[in-house]
Coordinates of C-alpha atoms in Angstrom, one line a residue:
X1351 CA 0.0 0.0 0.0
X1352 CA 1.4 3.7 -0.5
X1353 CA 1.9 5.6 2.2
X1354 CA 0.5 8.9 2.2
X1355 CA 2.3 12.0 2.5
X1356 CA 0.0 13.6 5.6
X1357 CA 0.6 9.9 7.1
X1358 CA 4.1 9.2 6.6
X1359 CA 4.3 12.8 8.2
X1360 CA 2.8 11.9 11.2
X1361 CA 4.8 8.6 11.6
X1362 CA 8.4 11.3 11.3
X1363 CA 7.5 12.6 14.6
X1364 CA 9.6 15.9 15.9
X1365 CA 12.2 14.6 13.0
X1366 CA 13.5 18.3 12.5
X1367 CA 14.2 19.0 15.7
X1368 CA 17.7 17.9 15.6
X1369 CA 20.7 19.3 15.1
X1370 CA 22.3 19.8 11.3
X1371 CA 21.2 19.7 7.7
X1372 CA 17.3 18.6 7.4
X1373 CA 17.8 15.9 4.6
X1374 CA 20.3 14.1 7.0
X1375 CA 17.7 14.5 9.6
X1376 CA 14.9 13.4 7.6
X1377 CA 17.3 10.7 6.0
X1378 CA 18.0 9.3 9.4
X1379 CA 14.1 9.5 10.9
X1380 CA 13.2 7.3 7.1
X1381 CA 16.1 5.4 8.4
X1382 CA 14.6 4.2 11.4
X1383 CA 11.3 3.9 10.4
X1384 CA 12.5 1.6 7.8
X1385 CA 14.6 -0.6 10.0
X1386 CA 11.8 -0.7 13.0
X1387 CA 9.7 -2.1 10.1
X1388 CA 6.9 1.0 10.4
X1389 CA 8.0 0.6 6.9
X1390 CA 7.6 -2.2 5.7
X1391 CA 9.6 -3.9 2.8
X1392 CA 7.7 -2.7 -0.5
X1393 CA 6.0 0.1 0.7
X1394 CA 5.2 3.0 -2.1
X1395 CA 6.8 6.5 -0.3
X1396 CA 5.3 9.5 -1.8
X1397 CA 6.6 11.5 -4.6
X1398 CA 9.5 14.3 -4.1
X1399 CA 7.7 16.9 -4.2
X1400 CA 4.2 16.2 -2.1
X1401 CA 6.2 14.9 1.1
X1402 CA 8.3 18.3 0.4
X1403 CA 5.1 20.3 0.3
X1404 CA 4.0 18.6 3.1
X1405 CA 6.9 18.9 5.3
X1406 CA 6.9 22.8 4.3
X1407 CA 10.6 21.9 2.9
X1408 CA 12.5 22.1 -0.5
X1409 CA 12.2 19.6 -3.1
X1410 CA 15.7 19.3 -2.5
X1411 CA 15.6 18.2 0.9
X1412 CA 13.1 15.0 0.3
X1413 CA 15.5 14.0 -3.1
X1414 CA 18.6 14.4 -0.9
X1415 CA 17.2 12.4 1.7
X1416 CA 15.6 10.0 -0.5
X1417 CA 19.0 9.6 -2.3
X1418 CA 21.2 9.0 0.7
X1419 CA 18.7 6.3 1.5
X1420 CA 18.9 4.8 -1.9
X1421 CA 22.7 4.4 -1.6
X1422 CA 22.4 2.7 1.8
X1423 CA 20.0 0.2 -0.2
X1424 CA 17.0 0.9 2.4
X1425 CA 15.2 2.7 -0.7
X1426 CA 14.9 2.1 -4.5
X1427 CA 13.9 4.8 -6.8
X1428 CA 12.9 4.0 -10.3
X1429 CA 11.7 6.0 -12.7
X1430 CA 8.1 5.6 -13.8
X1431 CA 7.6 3.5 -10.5
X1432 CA 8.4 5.7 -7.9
X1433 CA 9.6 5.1 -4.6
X1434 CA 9.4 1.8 -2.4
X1435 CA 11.1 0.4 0.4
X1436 CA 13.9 -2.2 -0.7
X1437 CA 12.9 -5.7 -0.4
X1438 CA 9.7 -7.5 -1.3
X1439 CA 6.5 -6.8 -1.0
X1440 CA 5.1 -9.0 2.1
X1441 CA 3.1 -8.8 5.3
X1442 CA 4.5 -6.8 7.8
X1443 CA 3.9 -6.5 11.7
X1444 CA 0.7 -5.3 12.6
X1445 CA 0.7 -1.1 11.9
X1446 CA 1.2 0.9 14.8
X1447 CA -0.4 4.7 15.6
X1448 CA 0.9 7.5 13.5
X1449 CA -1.3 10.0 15.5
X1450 CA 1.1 12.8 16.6
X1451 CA -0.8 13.2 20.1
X1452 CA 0.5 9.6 20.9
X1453 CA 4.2 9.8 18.9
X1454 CA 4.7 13.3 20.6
X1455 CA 4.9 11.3 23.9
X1456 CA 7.7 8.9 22.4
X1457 CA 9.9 11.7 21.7
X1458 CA 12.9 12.6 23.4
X1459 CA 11.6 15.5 26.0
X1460 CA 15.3 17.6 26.1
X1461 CA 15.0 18.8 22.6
X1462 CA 13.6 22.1 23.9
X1463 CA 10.8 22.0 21.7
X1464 CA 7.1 23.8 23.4
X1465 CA 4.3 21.0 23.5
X1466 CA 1.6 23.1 22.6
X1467 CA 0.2 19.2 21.5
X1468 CA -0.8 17.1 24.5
X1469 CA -2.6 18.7 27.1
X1470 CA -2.6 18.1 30.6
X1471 CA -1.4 19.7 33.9
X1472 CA 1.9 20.1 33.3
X1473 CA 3.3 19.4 37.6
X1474 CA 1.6 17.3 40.1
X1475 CA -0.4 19.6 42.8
X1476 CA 0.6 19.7 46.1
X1477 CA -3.1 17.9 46.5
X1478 CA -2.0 14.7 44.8
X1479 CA 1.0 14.8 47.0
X1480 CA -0.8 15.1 50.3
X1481 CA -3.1 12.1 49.0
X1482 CA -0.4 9.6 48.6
X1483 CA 0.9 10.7 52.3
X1484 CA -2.5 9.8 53.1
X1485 CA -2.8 6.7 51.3
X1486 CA 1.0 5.1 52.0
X1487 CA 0.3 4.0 55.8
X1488 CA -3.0 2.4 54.8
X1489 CA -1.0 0.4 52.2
X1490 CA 1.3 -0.4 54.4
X1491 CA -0.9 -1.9 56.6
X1492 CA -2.2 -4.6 54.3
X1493 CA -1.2 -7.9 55.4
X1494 CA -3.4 -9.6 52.7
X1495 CA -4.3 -9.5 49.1
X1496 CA -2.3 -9.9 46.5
X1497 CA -3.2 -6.1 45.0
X1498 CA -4.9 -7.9 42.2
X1499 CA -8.7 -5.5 41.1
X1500 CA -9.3 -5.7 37.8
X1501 CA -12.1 -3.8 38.0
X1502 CA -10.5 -1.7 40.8
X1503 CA -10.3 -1.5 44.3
X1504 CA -13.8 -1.4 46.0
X1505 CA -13.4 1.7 47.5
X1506 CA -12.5 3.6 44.9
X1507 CA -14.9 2.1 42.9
X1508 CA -17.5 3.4 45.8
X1509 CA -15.9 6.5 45.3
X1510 CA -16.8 6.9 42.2
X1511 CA -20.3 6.0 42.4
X1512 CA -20.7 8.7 45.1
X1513 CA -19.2 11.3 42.6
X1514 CA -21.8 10.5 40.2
X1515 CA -23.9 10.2 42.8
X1516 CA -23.6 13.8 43.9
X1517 CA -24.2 15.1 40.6
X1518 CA -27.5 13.5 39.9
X1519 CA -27.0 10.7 38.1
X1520 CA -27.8 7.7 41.2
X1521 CA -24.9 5.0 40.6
X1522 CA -23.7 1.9 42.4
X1523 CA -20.5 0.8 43.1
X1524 CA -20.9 -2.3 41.1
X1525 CA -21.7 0.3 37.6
X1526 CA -18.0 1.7 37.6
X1527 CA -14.6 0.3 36.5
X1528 CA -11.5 1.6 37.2
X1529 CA -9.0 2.2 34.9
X1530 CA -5.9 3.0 33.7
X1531 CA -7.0 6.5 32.3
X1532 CA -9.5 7.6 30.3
X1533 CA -7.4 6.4 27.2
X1534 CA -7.4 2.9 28.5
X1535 CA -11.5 3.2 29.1
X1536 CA -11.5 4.4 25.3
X1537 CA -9.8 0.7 24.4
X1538 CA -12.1 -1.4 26.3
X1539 CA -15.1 0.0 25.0
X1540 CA -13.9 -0.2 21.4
X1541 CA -13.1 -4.2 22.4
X1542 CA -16.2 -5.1 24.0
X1543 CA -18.5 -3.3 21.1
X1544 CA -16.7 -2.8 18.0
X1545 CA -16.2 -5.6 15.2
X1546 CA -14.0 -5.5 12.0
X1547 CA -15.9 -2.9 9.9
X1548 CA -18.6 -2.4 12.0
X1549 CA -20.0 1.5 12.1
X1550 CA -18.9 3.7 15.2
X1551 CA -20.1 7.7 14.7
X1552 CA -18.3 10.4 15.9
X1553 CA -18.4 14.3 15.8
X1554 CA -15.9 15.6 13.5
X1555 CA -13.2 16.8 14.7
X1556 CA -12.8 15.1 18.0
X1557 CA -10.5 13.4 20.5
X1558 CA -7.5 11.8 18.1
X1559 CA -7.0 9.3 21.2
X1560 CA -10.5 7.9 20.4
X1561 CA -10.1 7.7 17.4
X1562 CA -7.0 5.4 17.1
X1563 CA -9.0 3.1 19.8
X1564 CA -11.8 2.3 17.4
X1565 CA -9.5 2.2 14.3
X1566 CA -6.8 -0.1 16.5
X1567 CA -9.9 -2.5 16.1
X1568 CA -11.2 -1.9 12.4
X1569 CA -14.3 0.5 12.9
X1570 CA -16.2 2.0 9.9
X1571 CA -16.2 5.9 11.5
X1572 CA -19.0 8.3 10.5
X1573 CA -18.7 11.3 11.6
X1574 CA -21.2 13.7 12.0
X1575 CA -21.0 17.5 13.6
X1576 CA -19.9 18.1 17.0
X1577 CA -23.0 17.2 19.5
X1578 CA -23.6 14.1 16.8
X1579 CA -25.9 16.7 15.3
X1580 CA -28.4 14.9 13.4
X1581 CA -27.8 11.5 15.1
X1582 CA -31.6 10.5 15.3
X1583 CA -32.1 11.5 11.1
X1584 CA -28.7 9.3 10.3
X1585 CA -30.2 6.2 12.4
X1586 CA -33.4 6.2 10.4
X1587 CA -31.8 6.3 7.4
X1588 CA -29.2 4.2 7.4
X1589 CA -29.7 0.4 7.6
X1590 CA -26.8 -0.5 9.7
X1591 CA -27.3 0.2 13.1
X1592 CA -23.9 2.0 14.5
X1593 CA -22.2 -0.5 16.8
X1594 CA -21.3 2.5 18.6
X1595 CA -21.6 6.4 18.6
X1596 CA -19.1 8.6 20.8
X1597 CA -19.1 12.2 22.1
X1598 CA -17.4 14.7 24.3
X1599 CA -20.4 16.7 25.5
X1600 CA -18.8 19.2 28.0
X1601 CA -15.7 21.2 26.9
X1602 CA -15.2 19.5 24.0
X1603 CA -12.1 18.6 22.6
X1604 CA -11.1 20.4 20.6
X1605 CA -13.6 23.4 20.2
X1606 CA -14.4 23.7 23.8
X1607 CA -18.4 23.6 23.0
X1608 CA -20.4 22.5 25.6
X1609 CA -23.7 20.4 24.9
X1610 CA -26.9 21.8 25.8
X1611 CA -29.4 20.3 28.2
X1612 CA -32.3 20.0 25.9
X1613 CA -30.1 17.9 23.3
X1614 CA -28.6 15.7 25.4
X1615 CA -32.1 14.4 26.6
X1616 CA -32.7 14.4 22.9
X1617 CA -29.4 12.6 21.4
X1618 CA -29.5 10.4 24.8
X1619 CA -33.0 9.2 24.0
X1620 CA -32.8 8.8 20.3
X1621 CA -29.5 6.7 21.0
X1622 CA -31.7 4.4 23.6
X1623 CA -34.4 4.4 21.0
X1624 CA -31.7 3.0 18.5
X1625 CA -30.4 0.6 21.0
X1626 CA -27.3 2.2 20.0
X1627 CA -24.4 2.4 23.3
X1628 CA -23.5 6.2 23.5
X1629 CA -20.3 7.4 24.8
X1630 CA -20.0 10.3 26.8
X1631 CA -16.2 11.0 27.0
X1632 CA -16.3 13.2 30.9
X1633 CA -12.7 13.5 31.2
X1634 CA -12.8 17.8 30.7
X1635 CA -16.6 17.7 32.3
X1636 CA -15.0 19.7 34.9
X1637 CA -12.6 22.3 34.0
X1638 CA -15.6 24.7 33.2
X1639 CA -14.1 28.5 34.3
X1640 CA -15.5 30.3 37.3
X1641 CA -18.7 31.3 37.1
X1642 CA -19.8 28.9 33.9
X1643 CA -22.2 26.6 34.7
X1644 CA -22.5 22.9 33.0
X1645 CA -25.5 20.8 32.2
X1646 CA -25.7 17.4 33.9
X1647 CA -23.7 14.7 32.8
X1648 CA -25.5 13.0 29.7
X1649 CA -25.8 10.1 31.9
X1650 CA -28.6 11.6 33.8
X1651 CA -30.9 11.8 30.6
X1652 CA -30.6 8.3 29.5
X1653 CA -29.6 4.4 32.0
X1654 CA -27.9 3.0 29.0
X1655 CA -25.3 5.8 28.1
X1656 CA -21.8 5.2 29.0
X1657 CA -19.9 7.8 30.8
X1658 CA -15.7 7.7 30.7
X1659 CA -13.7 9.8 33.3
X1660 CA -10.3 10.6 34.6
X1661 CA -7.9 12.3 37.2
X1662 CA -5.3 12.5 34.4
X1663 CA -6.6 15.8 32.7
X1664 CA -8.4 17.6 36.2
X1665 CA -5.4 16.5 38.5
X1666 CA -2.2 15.3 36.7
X1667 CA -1.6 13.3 33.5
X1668 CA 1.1 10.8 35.8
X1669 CA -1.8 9.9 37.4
X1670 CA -3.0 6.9 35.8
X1671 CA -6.9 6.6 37.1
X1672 CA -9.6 6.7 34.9
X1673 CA -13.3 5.0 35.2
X1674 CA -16.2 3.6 33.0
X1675 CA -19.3 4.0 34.6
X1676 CA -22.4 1.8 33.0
X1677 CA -25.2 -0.5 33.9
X1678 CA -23.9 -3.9 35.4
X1679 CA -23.8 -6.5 32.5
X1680 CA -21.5 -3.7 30.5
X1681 CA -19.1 -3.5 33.4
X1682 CA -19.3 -6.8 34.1
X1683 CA -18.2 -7.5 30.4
X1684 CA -15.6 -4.7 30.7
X1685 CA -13.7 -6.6 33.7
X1686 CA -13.2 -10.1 32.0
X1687 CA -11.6 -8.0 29.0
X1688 CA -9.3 -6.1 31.3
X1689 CA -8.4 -8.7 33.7
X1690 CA -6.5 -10.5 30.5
X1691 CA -4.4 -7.6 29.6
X1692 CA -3.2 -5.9 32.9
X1693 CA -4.8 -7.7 35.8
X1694 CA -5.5 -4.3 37.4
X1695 CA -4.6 -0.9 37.8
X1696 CA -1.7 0.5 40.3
X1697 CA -2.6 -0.1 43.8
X1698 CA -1.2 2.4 45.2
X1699 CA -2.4 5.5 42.5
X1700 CA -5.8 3.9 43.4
X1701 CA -5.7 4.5 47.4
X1702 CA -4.6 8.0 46.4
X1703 CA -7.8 8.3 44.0
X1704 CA -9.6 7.5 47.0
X1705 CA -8.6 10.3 48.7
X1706 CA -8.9 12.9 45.8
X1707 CA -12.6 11.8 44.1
X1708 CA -14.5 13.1 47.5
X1709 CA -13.5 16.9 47.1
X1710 CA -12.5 16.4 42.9
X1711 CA -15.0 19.3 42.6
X1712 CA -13.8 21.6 44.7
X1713 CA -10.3 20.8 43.6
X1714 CA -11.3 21.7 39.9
X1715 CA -13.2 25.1 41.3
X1716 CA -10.0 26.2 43.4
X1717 CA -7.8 25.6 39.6
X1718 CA -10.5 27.0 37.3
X1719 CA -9.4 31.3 37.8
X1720 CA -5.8 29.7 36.8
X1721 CA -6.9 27.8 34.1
X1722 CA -8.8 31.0 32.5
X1723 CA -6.2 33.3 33.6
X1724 CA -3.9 30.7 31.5
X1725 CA -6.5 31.0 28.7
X1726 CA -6.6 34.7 28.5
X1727 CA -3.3 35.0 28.6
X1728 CA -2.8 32.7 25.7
X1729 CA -5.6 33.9 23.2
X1730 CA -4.2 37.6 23.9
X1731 CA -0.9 36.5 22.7
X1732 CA -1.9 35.4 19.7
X1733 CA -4.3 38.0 18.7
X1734 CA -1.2 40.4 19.5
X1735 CA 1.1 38.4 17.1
X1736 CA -1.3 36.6 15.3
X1737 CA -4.4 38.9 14.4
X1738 CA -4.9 37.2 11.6
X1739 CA -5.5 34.0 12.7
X1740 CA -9.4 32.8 13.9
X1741 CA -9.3 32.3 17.8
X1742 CA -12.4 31.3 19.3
X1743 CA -12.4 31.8 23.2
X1744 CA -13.7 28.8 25.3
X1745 CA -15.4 28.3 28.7
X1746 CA -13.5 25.3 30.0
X1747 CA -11.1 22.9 29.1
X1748 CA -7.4 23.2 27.9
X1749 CA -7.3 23.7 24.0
X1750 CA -8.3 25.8 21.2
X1751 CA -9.4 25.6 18.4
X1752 CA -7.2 27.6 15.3
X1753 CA -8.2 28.2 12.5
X1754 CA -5.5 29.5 10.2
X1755 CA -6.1 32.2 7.5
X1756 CA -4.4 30.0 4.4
X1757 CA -2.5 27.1 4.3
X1758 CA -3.2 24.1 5.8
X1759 CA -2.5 22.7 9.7
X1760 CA -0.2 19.5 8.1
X1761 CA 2.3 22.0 6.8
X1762 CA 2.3 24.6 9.0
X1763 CA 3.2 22.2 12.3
X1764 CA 6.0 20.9 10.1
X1765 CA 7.1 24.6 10.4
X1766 CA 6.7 25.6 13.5
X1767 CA 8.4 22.3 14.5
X1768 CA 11.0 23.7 12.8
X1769 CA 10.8 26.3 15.5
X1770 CA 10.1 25.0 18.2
X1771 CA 6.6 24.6 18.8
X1772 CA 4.7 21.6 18.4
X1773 CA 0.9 21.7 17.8
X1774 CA -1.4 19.1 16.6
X1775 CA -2.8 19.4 12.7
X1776 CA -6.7 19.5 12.4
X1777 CA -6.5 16.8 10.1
X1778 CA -5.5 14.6 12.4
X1779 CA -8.7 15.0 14.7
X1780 CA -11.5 14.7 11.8
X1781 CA -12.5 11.1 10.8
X1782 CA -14.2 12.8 7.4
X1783 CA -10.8 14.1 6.3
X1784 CA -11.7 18.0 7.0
X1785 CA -10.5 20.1 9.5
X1786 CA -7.5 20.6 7.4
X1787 CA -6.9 24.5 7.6
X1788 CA -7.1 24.0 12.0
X1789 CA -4.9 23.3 14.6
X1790 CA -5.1 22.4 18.1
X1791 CA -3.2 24.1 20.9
X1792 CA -3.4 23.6 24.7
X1793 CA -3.2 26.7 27.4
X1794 CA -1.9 24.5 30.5
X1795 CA 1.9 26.0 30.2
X1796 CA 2.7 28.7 32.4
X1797 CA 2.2 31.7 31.2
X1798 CA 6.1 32.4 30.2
X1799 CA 6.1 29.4 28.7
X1800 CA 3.0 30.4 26.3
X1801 CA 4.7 33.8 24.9
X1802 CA 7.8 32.3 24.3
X1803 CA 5.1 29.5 22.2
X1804 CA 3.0 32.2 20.7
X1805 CA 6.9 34.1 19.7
X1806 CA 7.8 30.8 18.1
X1807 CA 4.4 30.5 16.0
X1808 CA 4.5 34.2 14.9
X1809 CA 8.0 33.8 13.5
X1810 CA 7.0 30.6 12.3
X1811 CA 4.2 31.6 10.4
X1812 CA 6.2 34.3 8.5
X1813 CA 8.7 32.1 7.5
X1814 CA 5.7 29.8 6.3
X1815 CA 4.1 32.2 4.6
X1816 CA 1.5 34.2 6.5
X1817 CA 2.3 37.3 5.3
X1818 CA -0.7 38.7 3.1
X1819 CA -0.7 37.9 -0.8
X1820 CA 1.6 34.9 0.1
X1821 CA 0.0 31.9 -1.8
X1822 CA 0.5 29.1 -0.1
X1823 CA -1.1 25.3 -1.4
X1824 CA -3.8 24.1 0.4
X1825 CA -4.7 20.4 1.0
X1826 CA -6.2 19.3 -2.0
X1827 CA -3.3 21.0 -4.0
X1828 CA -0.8 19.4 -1.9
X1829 CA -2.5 15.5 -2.5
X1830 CA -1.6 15.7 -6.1

């Protein structure tokens, strides 16, 4: 199979960020790639000049690169026939992610370069720390057990349930399963409901992470607009019922919209009507800013929807503790999966969990002035630098959603790469193949840490070509 330019892209990682001439630094990324077998024997690379328009480089970069591969005998070049891996064409290992909010995290993190790309709290809180003080003597006190829970420790698990509990939606201890992260959560549920080729819908853009999850096992994605706008119309008329259909309903990522009351009761009931399991990713539910109220979880408007959630994004990302809350017979179901691939979560994360979930609210209220003083901060950088770029302001969450003025979000984080700064490309968060012109940025860095970002895009996009009457190629130019 070819590889695609925006793909192969993704797979080169921060391969710029190096130091010396940029075809030995693609050269040696191809290199790699080629000898971990991400590229297999026989594979078609694309021509000279897409992956150079692509890559925001000279032609002359890709055919250097290309040719110091070629003499290595990694890469033939024929012409007529392209480009191609040496060696036969044959099966290779199963394909891996090429989505640059997972390969970002595989990266070397001393190369100086700005994740503007994953988001999440960027230092543990003195809170988490005071848990595991807290939770320690109590594990040291076990003299039984074997630490073995895979559907989590009891407690936490009651936790939980009490959290969801307190916000309306009545749960029992025996509806929740605890997790490593929300990511994890995202897995399971693509494993328990999703079959090779069968339908999963999903609001375009949306979380990349979910989106590897249901194409890690074979999905048919649909996509439809963020709230799965027109969700009930799609289910009459289509005659495959969707084996699943997924959201983010309250600060979505990555626009930051939050769903309204009346249509979650309508998008909950149409999906229970369908007899179609709906996903209600919580993870951001509650990072709203002060003052900003949020509807009730989705949960509340409909028994059979399935709510995800995490500590990862609200209290740390190191802390590995995320949830699926659902009727019995789903989490049942969920725990026989999990309890083959990791037994359990961390025991002692989990008796730190316990402490946190009780006051997770008021933890996320004393945060939220930070969080929108970080979110200010951020959007007035860029419309000082950037004016011309299209900055919506959010209520909650950690990203925004850019849209540049020209160009295209593949390109242009090749570029500021280059400088820096690494973003994620729209592209890579739209299961329809739009979103190409965005990009997604996160606001947890300090605020220092955001001009110096916001410094490095501004001189980044001159050098790309933001200046006004610069024509730059858009997508559909650069597929050619």
């Amino acid at each position: 199979m070819p590889m695609g330019p925006a793909e192969l892209a993704d797979r080169l990682g921060r391969w710029s960020a190096g130091r010396g001439p940029l075809y030995l630094l693609l050269a040696a990324r191809l290199r790699r790639l080629v000898d971990e077998g991400e590229l297999p024997a026989g594979t078609a690379l694309p021509p000279d000049r897409t992956l150079a328009s692509t890559l925001a480089v000279g032609r002359g970069t890709v055919v250097a690169a290309y040719e110091q591969l070629s003499l290595e005998g990694r890469i033939v070049r024929r012409r007529g026939s392209g480009t191609r891996v040496a060696g036969p064409s044959r099966p290779g290992p199963r394909e891996t992610t090429n989505a640059p909010v997972f390969l970002h995290l595989l990266e070397p993190q001393d190369d100086d370069v700005i994740l503007l790309a994953c988001a999440a709290p960027a230092s543990p809180p003195p809170t988490l720390l005071t848990a595991y003080e807290r939770a320690l003597p109590r594990l040291a006190t076990m003299t039984s057990g074997i630490g073995y829970h895979p559907s989590g420790h009891w407690q936490l698990r009651g936790a939980v349930a009490d959290h969801y509990t307190r916000r309306g939606v009545r749960t029992d201890p025996e509806q929740v399963l605890i997790t490593n992260g929300g990511q994890q959560a995202l897995s399971l549920l693509a494993r328990a409901f999703v079959q090779p080729g069968g339908a999963v819908v999903v609001e375009a853009p949306t979380y990349p992470g979910a989106l590897e999850a249901f194409r890690e096992h074979a999905a048919s994605l649909e996509t439809l607009p963020v709230g799965l706008d027109g969700f009930e119309a799609r289910v009459r008329s289509c005659g495959r019922r969707p084996e699943l259909a997924y959201l983010v309903s309250t600060h979505h990522n990555p626009t930051g919209s939050v769903l309204p009351s009346l249509a979650r009761r309508r998008l909950a009931a149409a999906a229970a009507a369908a007899d179609v399991p709906l996903v209600d990713d919580e993870v951001l539910a509650h990072l709203a800013f002060p003052g900003q109220d949020v509807p009730p979880p989705l949960a509340a408007f409909g028994d059979a929807v399935i709510s995800v959630g995490s500590l990862s994004k609200s209290v740390w990302g190191g802390l590995r503790v995320g949830w699926i809350r659902a009727e019995r017979s789903v989490i049942n179901r969920l725990a026989r999966l999990r309890a083959v691939h990791d037994l359990g979560g961390d025991f002692s994360a989990q008796l730190a969990a316990i402490e946190l979930l009780p006051q997770l609210e008021t933890l996320c209220q004393d945060s939220a002035a930070d969080r929108q003083a970080r979110h200010d901060h951020l959007h007035a950088e860029l419309a000082r630098r950037l004016p011309q770029w299209q900055v919506p302001t959010v209520t909650g969450g950690h990203t925004l959603w850019v849209r540049l003025p020209r160009g295209d979000g593949d390109s242009f984080a090749q570029t500021a790469l280059r400088h820096g700064v690494a973003v994620l490309p729209g592209s890579g968060l739209d299961a329809a193949g739009g979103s190409g012109e965005f990009i997604r940025i996160h606001f947890c860095a300090a605020p220092d840490t955001l001009t110096e970002a916001v410094h490095r895009l501004a001189t980044a996009w001159h050098t790309y070509g933001g200046e006004p009457g610069r024509n730059i190629p858009g997508p559909r130019a650069m597929a050619i």
